[in-house]
Coordinates of C-alpha atoms in Angstrom, one line a residue:
M1 CA -66.0 -4.2 125.6
S2 CA -66.1 -6.8 128.4
K3 CA -67.2 -6.2 132.1
P4 CA -64.3 -6.9 134.8
I5 CA -65.1 -10.0 136.7
V6 CA -64.7 -9.8 140.7
A7 CA -65.2 -13.2 142.4
I8 CA -66.0 -13.3 146.5
V9 CA -64.1 -15.9 147.8
G10 CA -64.0 -16.9 151.8
R11 CA -65.0 -19.5 154.4
P12 CA -68.8 -20.1 155.5
N13 CA -70.5 -17.0 157.6
V14 CA -68.0 -14.8 157.1
G15 CA -70.4 -12.4 155.2
K16 CA -70.2 -13.5 151.3
S17 CA -74.0 -12.9 150.8
T18 CA -74.1 -10.1 152.9
L19 CA -71.1 -8.2 150.6
F20 CA -72.6 -9.4 147.6
N21 CA -76.0 -8.0 148.5
A22 CA -74.2 -4.7 149.5
L23 CA -72.0 -4.3 146.5
A24 CA -75.2 -5.3 143.9
G25 CA -77.7 -3.3 145.6
E26 CA -81.2 -4.0 144.9
R27 CA -80.5 -4.6 141.2
I28 CA -80.5 -8.1 141.8
S29 CA -83.8 -8.5 143.6
I30 CA -85.8 -5.9 141.5
V31 CA -88.5 -7.5 139.6
Q32 CA -87.0 -7.4 136.1
D33 CA -86.4 -10.6 135.1
T34 CA -86.4 -12.1 131.6
P35 CA -89.7 -14.2 131.5
G36 CA -88.8 -17.9 131.8
V37 CA -85.5 -17.6 133.5
T38 CA -85.0 -18.1 137.2
R39 CA -82.3 -15.4 138.1
D40 CA -79.6 -17.1 140.6
R41 CA -78.2 -14.9 143.2
I42 CA -74.9 -16.1 142.1
Y43 CA -73.3 -13.0 139.7
A44 CA -75.1 -9.5 139.1
D45 CA -73.6 -6.3 137.8
A46 CA -72.4 -3.7 140.3
E47 CA -71.7 0.0 139.9
W48 CA -69.3 2.0 141.5
L49 CA -68.2 5.6 140.2
N50 CA -67.3 5.2 136.7
Y51 CA -66.7 1.3 137.0
T52 CA -69.1 -1.5 135.8
F53 CA -68.1 -5.0 136.8
T54 CA -69.5 -8.0 137.0
L55 CA -69.7 -9.5 140.8
I56 CA -69.6 -13.3 141.2
D57 CA -70.5 -15.1 144.8
T58 CA -68.3 -18.4 144.6
G59 CA -69.6 -19.8 148.2
G60 CA -71.6 -23.0 147.1
I61 CA -73.5 -25.3 149.6
E62 CA -71.6 -24.9 153.2
P63 CA -71.4 -28.3 155.0
D64 CA -70.4 -28.3 158.8
S65 CA -67.2 -31.0 158.1
K66 CA -64.1 -28.8 158.8
D67 CA -62.5 -31.1 156.2
I68 CA -65.3 -30.5 154.0
I69 CA -65.1 -26.8 154.4
L70 CA -61.7 -26.6 153.4
S71 CA -61.9 -28.7 150.3
Q72 CA -64.8 -26.6 149.2
M73 CA -62.7 -23.3 150.2
R74 CA -60.1 -24.6 147.5
E75 CA -62.9 -25.3 145.3
Q76 CA -64.0 -22.0 145.6
A77 CA -60.6 -20.2 145.0
Q78 CA -60.2 -22.6 142.0
I79 CA -63.1 -20.9 140.4
A80 CA -62.3 -17.4 141.2
M81 CA -58.5 -18.0 140.2
D82 CA -59.9 -19.5 136.9
T83 CA -62.3 -16.9 136.0
A84 CA -61.9 -13.6 137.8
D85 CA -60.1 -10.7 136.9
V86 CA -59.8 -9.5 140.8
I87 CA -60.6 -11.8 143.7
L88 CA -62.1 -10.3 147.3
F89 CA -60.7 -12.6 149.6
L90 CA -63.2 -12.3 152.1
T91 CA -62.1 -13.1 156.3
D92 CA -63.6 -12.4 159.7
V93 CA -62.5 -10.3 162.3
R94 CA -64.7 -11.8 165.3
Q95 CA -63.9 -15.2 164.5
G96 CA -59.8 -14.1 163.9
L97 CA -57.2 -15.9 161.7
V98 CA -57.8 -19.7 161.0
D99 CA -56.0 -22.3 159.6
A100 CA -58.5 -22.8 156.4
D101 CA -57.6 -18.7 155.7
A102 CA -53.8 -19.9 155.6
K103 CA -54.4 -22.5 153.3
V104 CA -56.7 -21.0 150.7
A105 CA -54.4 -17.6 150.9
D106 CA -51.6 -20.1 149.7
L107 CA -53.6 -20.7 147.2
L108 CA -53.9 -17.3 146.1
R109 CA -50.9 -16.2 146.4
R110 CA -49.5 -18.9 144.0
S111 CA -52.1 -17.7 141.4
Q112 CA -50.7 -14.6 140.5
K113 CA -54.2 -13.3 140.6
P114 CA -54.7 -9.9 142.1
V115 CA -56.0 -10.4 145.8
V116 CA -57.9 -7.8 147.6
L117 CA -57.9 -9.5 151.5
V118 CA -60.7 -7.8 153.5
V119 CA -61.7 -8.1 157.0
N120 CA -65.2 -8.3 157.2
K121 CA -67.7 -7.1 160.5
V122 CA -65.2 -4.3 161.7
D123 CA -68.3 -2.3 163.0
N124 CA -65.7 0.0 165.0
F125 CA -62.3 0.9 163.4
Q126 CA -60.7 1.8 166.1
K127 CA -62.1 -1.0 168.7
F128 CA -60.8 -3.8 165.8
E129 CA -57.8 -2.2 164.3
A130 CA -55.2 -4.5 166.4
D131 CA -57.3 -7.5 165.5
V132 CA -57.0 -6.7 161.5
F133 CA -53.6 -6.3 161.9
E134 CA -53.2 -10.2 162.8
F135 CA -54.4 -10.8 159.1
Y136 CA -51.1 -9.2 157.7
N137 CA -49.9 -12.7 158.4
L138 CA -51.6 -14.1 155.6
G139 CA -48.9 -12.5 153.4
I140 CA -51.3 -11.6 150.6
G141 CA -51.2 -7.6 150.9
D142 CA -52.7 -5.1 153.6
P143 CA -56.0 -6.1 155.4
V144 CA -59.0 -4.0 153.6
P145 CA -61.3 -3.3 157.3
I146 CA -65.0 -3.6 156.2
S147 CA -68.8 -3.9 157.6
A148 CA -70.7 -5.4 154.6
A149 CA -73.5 -5.3 157.1
G150 CA -73.1 -1.5 158.0
K151 CA -71.8 -0.4 154.6
L152 CA -68.9 0.6 156.3
G153 CA -65.3 0.9 154.3
L154 CA -66.6 -0.3 151.2
G155 CA -65.4 2.9 149.1
D156 CA -61.4 1.7 150.2
M157 CA -62.2 -1.9 149.3
L158 CA -63.5 -0.7 145.7
E159 CA -60.5 1.6 145.2
K160 CA -58.1 -1.2 145.8
V161 CA -60.4 -3.2 143.3
A162 CA -60.6 -1.1 140.9
A163 CA -57.1 -0.5 140.5
Y164 CA -56.5 -3.8 139.4
F165 CA -59.3 -3.6 136.2
P166 CA -57.8 -4.5 132.9
D167 CA -57.5 -1.5 130.2
S168 CA -60.0 -4.2 128.0
A169 CA -60.8 -1.1 125.5
E170 CA -56.8 -1.1 124.8
E171 CA -57.3 -5.2 124.5
D172 CA -60.8 -4.5 122.3
E173 CA -58.8 -2.5 120.1
E174 CA -55.5 -5.1 119.4
D175 CA -57.9 -7.9 118.9
G176 CA -60.9 -7.8 116.3
R177 CA -61.2 -11.2 115.9
P178 CA -64.8 -12.5 116.6
K179 CA -64.7 -13.9 120.2
V180 CA -67.3 -17.1 120.7
A181 CA -68.5 -18.7 124.0
I182 CA -69.9 -22.0 123.8
V183 CA -71.9 -22.4 126.9
G184 CA -74.3 -25.0 128.2
K185 CA -74.4 -27.6 130.6
P186 CA -71.6 -30.2 131.8
N187 CA -71.4 -33.2 129.2
V188 CA -73.6 -32.0 126.4
G189 CA -70.2 -31.8 123.9
K190 CA -68.8 -27.9 124.2
S191 CA -65.2 -29.6 124.2
S192 CA -66.1 -32.3 121.4
I193 CA -67.2 -29.4 119.2
I194 CA -64.1 -27.6 119.6
N195 CA -61.8 -30.6 119.0
K196 CA -64.1 -31.5 115.9
L197 CA -63.2 -28.1 114.3
T198 CA -59.7 -27.7 115.3
G199 CA -59.4 -31.4 114.1
E200 CA -57.1 -32.4 117.2
N201 CA -57.9 -33.2 120.9
R202 CA -56.9 -29.9 122.3
V203 CA -59.8 -30.1 125.1
I204 CA -60.2 -33.1 127.0
V205 CA -63.3 -35.1 126.5
S206 CA -64.7 -38.0 128.8
D207 CA -68.2 -38.8 129.5
V208 CA -67.6 -37.7 133.5
A209 CA -69.5 -34.5 133.7
G210 CA -67.1 -31.4 134.5
T211 CA -64.0 -32.8 133.4
T212 CA -62.7 -29.9 131.6
R213 CA -60.8 -27.8 134.2
D214 CA -59.7 -24.3 132.7
A215 CA -62.0 -21.9 130.6
I216 CA -59.8 -22.7 127.5
D217 CA -59.3 -20.0 124.5
T218 CA -58.9 -22.1 121.1
E219 CA -57.9 -20.2 117.9
I220 CA -59.6 -21.8 114.7
R221 CA -58.9 -20.3 110.8
Y222 CA -61.8 -21.3 108.7
N223 CA -61.8 -20.0 104.8
G224 CA -58.8 -17.5 105.9
K225 CA -60.6 -15.8 109.4
E226 CA -59.5 -16.9 112.8
Y227 CA -62.0 -16.8 115.6
V228 CA -61.2 -17.2 119.1
F229 CA -63.7 -20.0 120.8
I230 CA -64.0 -19.8 124.8
D231 CA -64.8 -23.2 126.3
T232 CA -66.7 -22.8 129.2
A233 CA -64.9 -25.1 132.1
G234 CA -66.6 -27.9 134.1
L235 CA -65.2 -28.5 137.5
R236 CA -61.7 -30.3 138.9
R237 CA -63.4 -32.7 139.8
K238 CA -66.9 -35.0 139.5
S239 CA -68.9 -33.2 142.3
K240 CA -71.9 -35.3 144.2
I241 CA -73.8 -32.1 144.6
K242 CA -76.1 -31.4 141.9
E243 CA -76.5 -27.8 142.9
E244 CA -72.5 -27.3 142.7
I245 CA -72.4 -28.2 139.3
E246 CA -74.9 -26.0 138.2
R247 CA -73.7 -23.3 140.2
Y248 CA -70.1 -23.4 139.1
S249 CA -71.0 -23.9 135.1
I250 CA -73.4 -20.8 135.6
I251 CA -70.4 -19.0 137.0
R252 CA -68.2 -19.9 134.4
A253 CA -70.9 -19.4 131.5
V254 CA -71.0 -15.8 133.2
T255 CA -67.5 -14.9 132.9
A256 CA -67.3 -16.9 129.0
V257 CA -70.2 -14.9 127.8
E258 CA -69.2 -11.7 129.1
R259 CA -65.9 -11.8 127.0
A260 CA -67.8 -13.1 123.5
D261 CA -69.2 -11.2 120.8
A262 CA -71.4 -14.5 119.6
V263 CA -72.5 -16.9 122.1
I264 CA -73.1 -20.6 121.5
L265 CA -75.7 -22.4 123.4
V266 CA -74.8 -26.5 123.1
I267 CA -77.9 -28.4 123.6
D268 CA -78.4 -32.0 124.3
A269 CA -80.6 -33.5 121.5
A270 CA -81.5 -36.6 123.4
E271 CA -81.7 -34.9 126.8
G272 CA -83.5 -31.9 124.9
V273 CA -84.0 -28.2 126.3
T274 CA -84.0 -27.7 130.1
E275 CA -84.5 -25.4 133.1
Q276 CA -80.9 -25.0 133.4
D277 CA -80.2 -24.1 129.3
A278 CA -83.0 -21.7 130.0
K279 CA -81.0 -20.2 132.9
I280 CA -77.5 -20.1 130.8
A281 CA -79.4 -18.9 127.7
G282 CA -80.8 -16.2 130.2
I283 CA -77.1 -14.9 130.5
A284 CA -76.5 -14.2 127.3
H285 CA -79.9 -12.7 126.5
E286 CA -79.2 -10.4 129.2
R287 CA -76.3 -9.6 128.3
G288 CA -77.5 -8.6 124.6
K289 CA -75.1 -11.2 122.7
G290 CA -75.6 -12.6 119.4
I291 CA -76.9 -16.0 120.6
I292 CA -77.2 -19.6 118.5
I293 CA -78.6 -22.6 119.7
A294 CA -76.7 -25.5 118.8
V295 CA -78.8 -29.0 119.2
N296 CA -75.7 -31.3 119.7
K297 CA -75.5 -35.5 119.1
W298 CA -78.3 -34.9 116.5
D299 CA -76.9 -38.0 114.6
A300 CA -77.9 -40.3 117.6
I301 CA -81.6 -39.2 117.2
E302 CA -83.9 -41.1 115.6
K303 CA -85.8 -39.4 112.8
D304 CA -88.8 -38.5 110.9
N305 CA -90.2 -35.7 109.0
K306 CA -91.8 -34.0 112.6
T307 CA -88.6 -34.6 114.4
V308 CA -86.9 -31.1 113.5
K309 CA -90.3 -29.4 114.0
Q310 CA -90.9 -31.0 117.5
H311 CA -87.6 -30.0 119.0
T312 CA -87.9 -26.5 117.6
D313 CA -91.0 -25.9 118.8
R314 CA -89.7 -27.2 122.3
I315 CA -86.9 -24.7 122.3
R316 CA -89.1 -22.0 121.2
E317 CA -91.5 -23.1 124.1
V318 CA -88.7 -23.1 126.8
L319 CA -86.6 -20.2 125.4
S320 CA -89.7 -18.4 124.7
F321 CA -87.5 -14.8 126.0
M322 CA -85.4 -15.2 123.2
S323 CA -87.2 -16.4 119.8
Y324 CA -84.6 -14.4 117.9
A325 CA -81.9 -17.4 118.7
E326 CA -80.7 -19.4 115.8
I327 CA -81.0 -23.3 115.8
L328 CA -79.3 -25.4 113.9
F329 CA -79.0 -29.2 114.7
I330 CA -75.2 -30.5 114.7
S331 CA -73.1 -33.6 115.5
A332 CA -69.6 -32.9 117.2
K333 CA -69.0 -36.5 116.7
T334 CA -69.8 -36.7 112.9
G335 CA -68.9 -32.9 111.7
Q336 CA -72.5 -32.9 110.8
R337 CA -73.3 -29.3 109.9
L338 CA -70.4 -27.9 111.7
S339 CA -68.8 -25.7 108.8
K340 CA -72.4 -23.8 108.7
L341 CA -71.5 -22.7 112.4
F342 CA -69.5 -20.0 111.2
E343 CA -71.8 -18.5 108.8
M344 CA -74.2 -18.4 111.5
I345 CA -71.2 -16.9 114.0
D346 CA -70.5 -13.7 111.4
M347 CA -74.4 -13.1 110.6
V348 CA -75.0 -12.8 114.0
I349 CA -72.5 -10.7 114.9
E350 CA -73.1 -8.6 112.1
N351 CA -76.7 -8.4 113.0
N352 CA -75.5 -7.4 116.7
S353 CA -73.4 -4.5 115.2
M354 CA -76.0 -3.3 112.7
R355 CA -77.3 0.1 112.5
I356 CA -80.6 1.8 111.2
G357 CA -80.9 5.2 110.3
T358 CA -82.7 7.9 111.9
G359 CA -84.9 8.8 109.2
V360 CA -85.4 4.6 107.6
L361 CA -86.4 3.9 111.4
N362 CA -89.1 6.6 112.1
E363 CA -90.5 5.6 108.8
I364 CA -90.9 2.1 110.4
I365 CA -92.3 3.2 113.3
T366 CA -94.7 5.9 111.8
E367 CA -96.0 3.0 109.8
A368 CA -96.4 0.7 112.6
V369 CA -98.1 3.2 114.6
A370 CA -100.7 3.6 111.7
M371 CA -101.2 0.2 111.0
H372 CA -101.9 -0.7 114.6
E373 CA -102.8 2.4 117.3
P374 CA -101.2 2.9 120.1
P375 CA -102.4 2.0 123.5
S376 CA -104.9 4.2 125.6
D377 CA -105.5 4.9 129.0
K378 CA -108.5 7.0 130.8
G379 CA -109.1 8.7 127.5
R380 CA -105.3 9.5 127.2
R381 CA -103.6 7.9 123.9
L382 CA -99.8 6.8 123.5
K383 CA -97.7 9.4 121.1
I384 CA -94.6 8.2 119.6
F385 CA -92.7 11.4 118.4
Y386 CA -89.4 10.3 117.4
A387 CA -87.1 7.4 117.5
T388 CA -83.2 6.8 117.3
Q389 CA -80.8 4.3 117.9
A390 CA -78.4 4.8 120.4
A391 CA -76.2 2.0 120.6
V392 CA -75.0 -1.4 119.4
K393 CA -74.2 -5.0 120.8
P394 CA -77.1 -5.1 121.0
P395 CA -78.8 -2.5 118.9
T396 CA -80.5 -0.3 121.3
F397 CA -83.4 2.3 120.4
V398 CA -85.0 4.8 122.2
L399 CA -88.3 6.1 121.9
F400 CA -89.7 9.5 122.9
V401 CA -93.3 9.4 123.9
N402 CA -95.7 11.5 125.7
D403 CA -96.5 9.2 128.6
K404 CA -94.4 6.3 129.5
K405 CA -96.8 4.7 131.5
L406 CA -98.9 3.9 128.2
M407 CA -96.4 1.9 126.5
H408 CA -97.6 -1.5 127.7
F409 CA -94.8 -4.3 127.0
S410 CA -97.3 -6.1 124.4
Y411 CA -96.9 -2.5 122.2
T412 CA -93.2 -2.6 122.4
R413 CA -92.7 -6.1 121.3
Y414 CA -95.0 -4.9 118.3
L415 CA -92.8 -2.3 117.3
E416 CA -89.7 -4.9 117.9
N417 CA -91.8 -7.1 115.2
C418 CA -92.2 -4.6 112.6
I419 CA -88.5 -3.8 112.8
R420 CA -87.4 -7.2 113.0
E421 CA -89.9 -7.6 109.7
T422 CA -88.2 -4.9 107.8
F423 CA -84.4 -5.6 108.8
G424 CA -83.9 -9.0 110.0
F425 CA -81.7 -8.8 112.9
R426 CA -81.3 -12.2 113.2
G427 CA -79.7 -14.3 116.2
T428 CA -79.5 -10.7 118.4
S429 CA -81.8 -9.3 121.1
L430 CA -83.1 -5.8 120.8
K431 CA -83.0 -3.4 123.5
F432 CA -85.7 -0.4 123.9
I433 CA -85.4 2.4 126.1
I434 CA -88.2 4.8 126.7
R435 CA -87.9 8.4 127.6
E436 CA -90.6 10.8 128.1
R437 CA -90.7 14.0 126.3
K438 CA -91.2 17.1 128.9
G439 CA -93.6 19.6 127.8
D440 CA -95.6 17.3 125.3
S441 CA -99.1 16.1 125.9

């Protein structure tokens, strides 16, 4: 079930980052980042009451010129309208209502997307009450007064946000077709792949990075089975600022990956795997999706008998945190190996949903422990009492042990490898939860 997407839009210095951090808590600064992936402070998973949602900060670089600020806010608003389920439109009670707010409000109102108007920096509700009323003039509903810095009024704001969350459980039941997100940097050939698979130019293809405007769902039938491909959009127009292109491509990737069962990360064969690819791959890895790495433009590479191995080794090195991912060398231009994509999609989705019986799982763990003794510290050795699979998508295993501190990362990885040797689980990450059993030594 995909989490709703909530995007924050607003002028510079209205407190977007402060609100983002207040809602995301410390989750984004905890050192639990995937090895090899730089965590951008662009998106985070947030929780409130029984709701979990993905929070996105759309604000990029914020120049001084008022004209540029307005055009940039329009860009932010467009990103939010394209990707979010709910938009948080943040304003500043101390600066008051300004022209840029009114113009962006007009855009948001026409989008038909749910918008929650938030007036920030209201440290004293009685003192600023009259100033908050001014924001009714925007015509997009009741303004919600908050103080992001003081964490005041956030509950009232989130109550309004949660009221707009779609009932994704019902949607998921209705649509059982495999959903596949095609992600990657701009101009690696994502749209070309979809065009080749459909046999028609459904998506605009151009050499200008970021010419695809919206995230587009394309239905493709192969061997009697229907798939939904989610193409991640680029920018509305070519941006001169590299960081903005990167930021927005990551935002679009987050929203597409959230909805998908399997993710195809497209890499340009000529350029090779990059740090930006690792960031985008990390999004899919953290969300436990089935993953295929498609190396596109393979027809343009001069090859010898070592070329595939060299490319594979380099991908495994840069994306070392997801050694389980499947790799396929393709060409959207010639159609080379594109039909094999469907076979891989079916396989990784199946593996991502695979369950192992408790008895068999414990047999594997017992055998693994006998082959390689668990770690010890100061005379106290790790004991694994019991293992069970608690969930799928991704397959999640709970291990009950005598002392969590003794379970080193390397030993968890060893147990993961033993499980993979027996069951494969190709193309999907495995998640391990370590629990202490009280009263056991």
